[in-house]
mmCIF file of C-alpha atoms in Angstrom:
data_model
loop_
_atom_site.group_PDB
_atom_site.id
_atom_site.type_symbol
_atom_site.label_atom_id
_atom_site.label_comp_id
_atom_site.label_asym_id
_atom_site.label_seq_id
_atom_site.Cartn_x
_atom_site.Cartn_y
_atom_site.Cartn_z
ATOM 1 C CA UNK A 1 51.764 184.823 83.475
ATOM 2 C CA UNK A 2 53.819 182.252 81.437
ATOM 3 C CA UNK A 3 50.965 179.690 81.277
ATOM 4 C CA UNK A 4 51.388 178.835 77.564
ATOM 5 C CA UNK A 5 55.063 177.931 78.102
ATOM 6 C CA UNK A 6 54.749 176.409 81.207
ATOM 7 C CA UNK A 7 53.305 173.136 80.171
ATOM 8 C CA UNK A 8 54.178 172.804 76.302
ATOM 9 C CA UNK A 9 54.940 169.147 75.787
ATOM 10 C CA UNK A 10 58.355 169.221 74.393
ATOM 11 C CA UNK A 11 59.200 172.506 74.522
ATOM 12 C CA UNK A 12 62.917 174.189 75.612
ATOM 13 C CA UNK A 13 61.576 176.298 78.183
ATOM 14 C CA UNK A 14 59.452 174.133 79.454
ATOM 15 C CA UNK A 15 61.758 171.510 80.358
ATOM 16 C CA UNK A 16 64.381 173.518 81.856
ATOM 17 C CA UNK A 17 62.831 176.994 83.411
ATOM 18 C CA UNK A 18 59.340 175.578 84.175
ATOM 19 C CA UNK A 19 60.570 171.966 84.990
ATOM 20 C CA UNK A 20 59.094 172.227 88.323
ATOM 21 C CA UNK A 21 56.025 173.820 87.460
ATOM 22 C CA UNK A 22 55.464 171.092 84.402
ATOM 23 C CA UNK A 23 56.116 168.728 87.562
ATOM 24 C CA UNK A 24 53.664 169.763 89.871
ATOM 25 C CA UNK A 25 51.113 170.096 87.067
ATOM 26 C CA UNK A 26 51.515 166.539 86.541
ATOM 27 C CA UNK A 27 50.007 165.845 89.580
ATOM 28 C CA UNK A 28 47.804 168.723 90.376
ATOM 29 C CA UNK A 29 45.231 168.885 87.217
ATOM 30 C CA UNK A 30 44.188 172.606 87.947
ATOM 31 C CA UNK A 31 48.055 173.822 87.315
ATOM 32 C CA UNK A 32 47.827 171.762 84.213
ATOM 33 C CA UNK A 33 44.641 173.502 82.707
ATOM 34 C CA UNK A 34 45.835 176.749 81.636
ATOM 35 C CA UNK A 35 42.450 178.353 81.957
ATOM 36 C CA UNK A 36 41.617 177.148 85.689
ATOM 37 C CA UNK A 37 39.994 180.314 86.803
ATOM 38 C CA UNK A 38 41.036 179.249 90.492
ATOM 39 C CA UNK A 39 44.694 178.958 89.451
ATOM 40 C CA UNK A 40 45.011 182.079 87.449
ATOM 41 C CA UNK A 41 43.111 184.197 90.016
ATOM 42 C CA UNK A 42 45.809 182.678 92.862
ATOM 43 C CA UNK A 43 48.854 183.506 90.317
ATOM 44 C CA UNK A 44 47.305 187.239 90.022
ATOM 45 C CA UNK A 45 47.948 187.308 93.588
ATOM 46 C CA UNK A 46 50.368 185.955 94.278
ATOM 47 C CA UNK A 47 51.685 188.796 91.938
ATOM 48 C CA UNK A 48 50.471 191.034 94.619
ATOM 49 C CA UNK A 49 52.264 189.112 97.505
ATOM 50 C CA UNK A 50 55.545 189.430 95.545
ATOM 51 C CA UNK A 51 55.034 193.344 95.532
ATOM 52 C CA UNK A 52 53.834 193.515 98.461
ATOM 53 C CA UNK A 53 57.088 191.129 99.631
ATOM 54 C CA UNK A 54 59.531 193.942 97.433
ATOM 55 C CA UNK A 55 57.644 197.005 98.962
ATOM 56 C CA UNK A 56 58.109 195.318 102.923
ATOM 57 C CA UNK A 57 62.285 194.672 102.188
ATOM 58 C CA UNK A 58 62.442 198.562 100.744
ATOM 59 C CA UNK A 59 60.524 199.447 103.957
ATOM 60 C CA UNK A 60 62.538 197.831 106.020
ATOM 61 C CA UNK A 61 65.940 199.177 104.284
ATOM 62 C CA UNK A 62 64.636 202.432 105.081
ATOM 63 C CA UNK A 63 63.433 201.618 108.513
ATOM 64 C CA UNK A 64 60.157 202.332 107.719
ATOM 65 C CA UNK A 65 58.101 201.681 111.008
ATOM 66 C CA UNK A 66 55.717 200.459 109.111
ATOM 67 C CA UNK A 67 57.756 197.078 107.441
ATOM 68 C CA UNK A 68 56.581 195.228 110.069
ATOM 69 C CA UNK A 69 53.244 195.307 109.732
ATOM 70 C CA UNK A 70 53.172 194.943 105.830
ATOM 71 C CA UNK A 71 55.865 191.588 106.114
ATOM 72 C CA UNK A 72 52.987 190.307 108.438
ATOM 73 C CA UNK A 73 50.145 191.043 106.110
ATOM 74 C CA UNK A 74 52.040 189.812 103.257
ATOM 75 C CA UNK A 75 52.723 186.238 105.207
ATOM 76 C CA UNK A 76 49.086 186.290 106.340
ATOM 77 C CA UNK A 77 47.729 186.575 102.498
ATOM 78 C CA UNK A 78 50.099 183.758 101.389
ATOM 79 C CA UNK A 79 49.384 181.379 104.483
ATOM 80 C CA UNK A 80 45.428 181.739 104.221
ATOM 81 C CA UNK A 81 45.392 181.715 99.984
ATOM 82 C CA UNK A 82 47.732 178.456 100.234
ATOM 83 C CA UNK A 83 45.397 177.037 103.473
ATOM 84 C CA UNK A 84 42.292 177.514 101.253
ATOM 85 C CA UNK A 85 43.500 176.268 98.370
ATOM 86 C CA UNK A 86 45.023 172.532 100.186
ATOM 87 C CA UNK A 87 41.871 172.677 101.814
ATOM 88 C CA UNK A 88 40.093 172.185 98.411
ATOM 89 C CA UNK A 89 41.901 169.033 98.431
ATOM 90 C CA UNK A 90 40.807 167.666 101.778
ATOM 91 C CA UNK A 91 37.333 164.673 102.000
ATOM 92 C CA UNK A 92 35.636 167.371 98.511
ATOM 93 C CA UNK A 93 32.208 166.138 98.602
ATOM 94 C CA UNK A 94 31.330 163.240 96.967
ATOM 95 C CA UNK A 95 30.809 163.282 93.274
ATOM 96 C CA UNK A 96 33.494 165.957 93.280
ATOM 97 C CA UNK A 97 35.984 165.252 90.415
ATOM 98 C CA UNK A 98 39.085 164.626 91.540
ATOM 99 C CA UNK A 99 42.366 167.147 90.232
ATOM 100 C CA UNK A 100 44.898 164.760 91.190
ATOM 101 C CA UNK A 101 46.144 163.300 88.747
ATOM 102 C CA UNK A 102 46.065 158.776 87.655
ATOM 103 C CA UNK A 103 49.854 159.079 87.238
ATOM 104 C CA UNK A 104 51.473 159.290 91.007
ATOM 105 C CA UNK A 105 50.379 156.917 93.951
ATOM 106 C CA UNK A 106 49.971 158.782 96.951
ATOM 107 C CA UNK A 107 54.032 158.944 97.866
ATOM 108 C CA UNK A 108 54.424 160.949 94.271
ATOM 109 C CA UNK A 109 51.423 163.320 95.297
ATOM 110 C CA UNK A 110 52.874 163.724 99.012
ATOM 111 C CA UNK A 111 56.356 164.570 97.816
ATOM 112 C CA UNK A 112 55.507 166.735 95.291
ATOM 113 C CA UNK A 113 52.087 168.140 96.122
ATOM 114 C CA UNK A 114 51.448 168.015 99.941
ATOM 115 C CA UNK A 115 55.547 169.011 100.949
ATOM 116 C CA UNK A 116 56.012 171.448 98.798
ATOM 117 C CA UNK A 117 52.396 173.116 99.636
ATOM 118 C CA UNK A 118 52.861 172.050 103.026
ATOM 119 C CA UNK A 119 56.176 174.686 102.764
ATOM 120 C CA UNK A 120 53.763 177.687 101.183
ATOM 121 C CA UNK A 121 51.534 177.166 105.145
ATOM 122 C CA UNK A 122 54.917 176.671 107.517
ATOM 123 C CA UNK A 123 57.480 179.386 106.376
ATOM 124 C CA UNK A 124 54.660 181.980 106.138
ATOM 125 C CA UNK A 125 52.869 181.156 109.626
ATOM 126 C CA UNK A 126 56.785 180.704 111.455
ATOM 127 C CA UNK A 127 57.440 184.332 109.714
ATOM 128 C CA UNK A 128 53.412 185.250 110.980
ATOM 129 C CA UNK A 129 55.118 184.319 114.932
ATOM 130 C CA UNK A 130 58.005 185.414 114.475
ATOM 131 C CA UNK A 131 56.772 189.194 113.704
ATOM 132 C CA UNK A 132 53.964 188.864 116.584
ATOM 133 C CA UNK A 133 56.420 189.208 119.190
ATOM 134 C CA UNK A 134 57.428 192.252 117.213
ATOM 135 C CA UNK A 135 54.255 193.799 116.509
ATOM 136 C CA UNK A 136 52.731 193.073 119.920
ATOM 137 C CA UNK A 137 54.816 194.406 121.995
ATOM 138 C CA UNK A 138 53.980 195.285 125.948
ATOM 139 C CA UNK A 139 52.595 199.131 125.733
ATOM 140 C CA UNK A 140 55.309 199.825 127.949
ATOM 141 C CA UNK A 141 58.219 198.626 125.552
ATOM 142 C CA UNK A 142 56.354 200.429 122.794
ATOM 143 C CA UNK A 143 57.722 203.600 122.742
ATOM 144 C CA UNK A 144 60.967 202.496 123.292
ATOM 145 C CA UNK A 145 60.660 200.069 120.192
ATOM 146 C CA UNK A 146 59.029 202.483 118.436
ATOM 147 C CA UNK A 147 61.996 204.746 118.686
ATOM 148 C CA UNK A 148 64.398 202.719 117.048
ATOM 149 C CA UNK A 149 62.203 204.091 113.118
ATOM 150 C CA UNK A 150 62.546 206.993 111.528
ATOM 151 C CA UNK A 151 59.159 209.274 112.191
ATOM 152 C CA UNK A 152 57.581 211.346 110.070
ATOM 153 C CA UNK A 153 57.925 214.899 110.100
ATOM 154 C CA UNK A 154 56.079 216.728 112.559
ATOM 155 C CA UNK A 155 54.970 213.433 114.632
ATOM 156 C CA UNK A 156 56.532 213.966 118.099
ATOM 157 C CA UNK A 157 56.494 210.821 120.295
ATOM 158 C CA UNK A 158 53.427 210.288 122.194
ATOM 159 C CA UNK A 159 53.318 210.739 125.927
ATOM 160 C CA UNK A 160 50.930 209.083 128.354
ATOM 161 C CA UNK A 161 48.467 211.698 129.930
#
């Protein structure tokens, strides 16, 4: 998971392949504190996602009927784990430290903690409407859909009784 590298102070890789990463850390204290147990358990899965994301393109390459349904899971997990984790940020109780950081006023934590978090809760819920339509289709524009994937051997199309 890179963490070591990703905020060394002076560091080569730091300031060039993590740049944006040491960035955001500078406002957001839990990216900066490599063991933030609520950081490191998002990063595990967001691991997941990314598989997930690799095995829903190779489904869909194969016309896998079932692509569909795992791209929507997929941007389902990242909309909600992003949601939940900005909502950590929103009126925390009082006596809460806060993880912003001293060093930004509140344009500097907009532009480059709310945007670019705010990106992580649009693309996935556009891509979350966008593959409704598709996945709730009329039952009578089902089968014909449905036709358009390869089936399994030995499933025959289903016929209304």
């Amino acid at each position: 998971m890179f963490r070591p590298y990703t905020n060394a102070p002076d560091g080569f890789v730091s300031n060039t392949l993590f740049y944006g990463w040491k960035l955001y850390s500078s406002v957001d204290i839990r990216y900066a504190d490599t063991k933030d147990v609520v950081t490191c358990s998002t990063g595990r899965v967001m691991l997941i996602e990314i598989a997930m994301n690799f095995l829903a393109v190779y489904l869909a390459l194969k016309r896998s009927r079932h692509a569909l349904l795992l791209a929507f899971a997929t941007s389902a997990f990242v909309f909600w784990k992003t949601f939940w984790y900005l909502v950590m940020y929103i009126a925390p109780p009082a006596g809460t430290p806060s993880f912003f950081t001293d060093n930004y006023g509140y344009l500097g934590i907009t532009l480059i903690f709310w945007i670019p978090n705010g990106v992580w809760v649009v693309m996935p819920f556009l891509a979350m409407c966008a593959l409704w339509n598709r996945l709730a289709l009329p039952v009578e524009y089902q089968e014909q859909e449905n036709n358009n994937y390869e089936k399994p051997p030995g499933l025959s199309s289903l016929s209304s009784p």
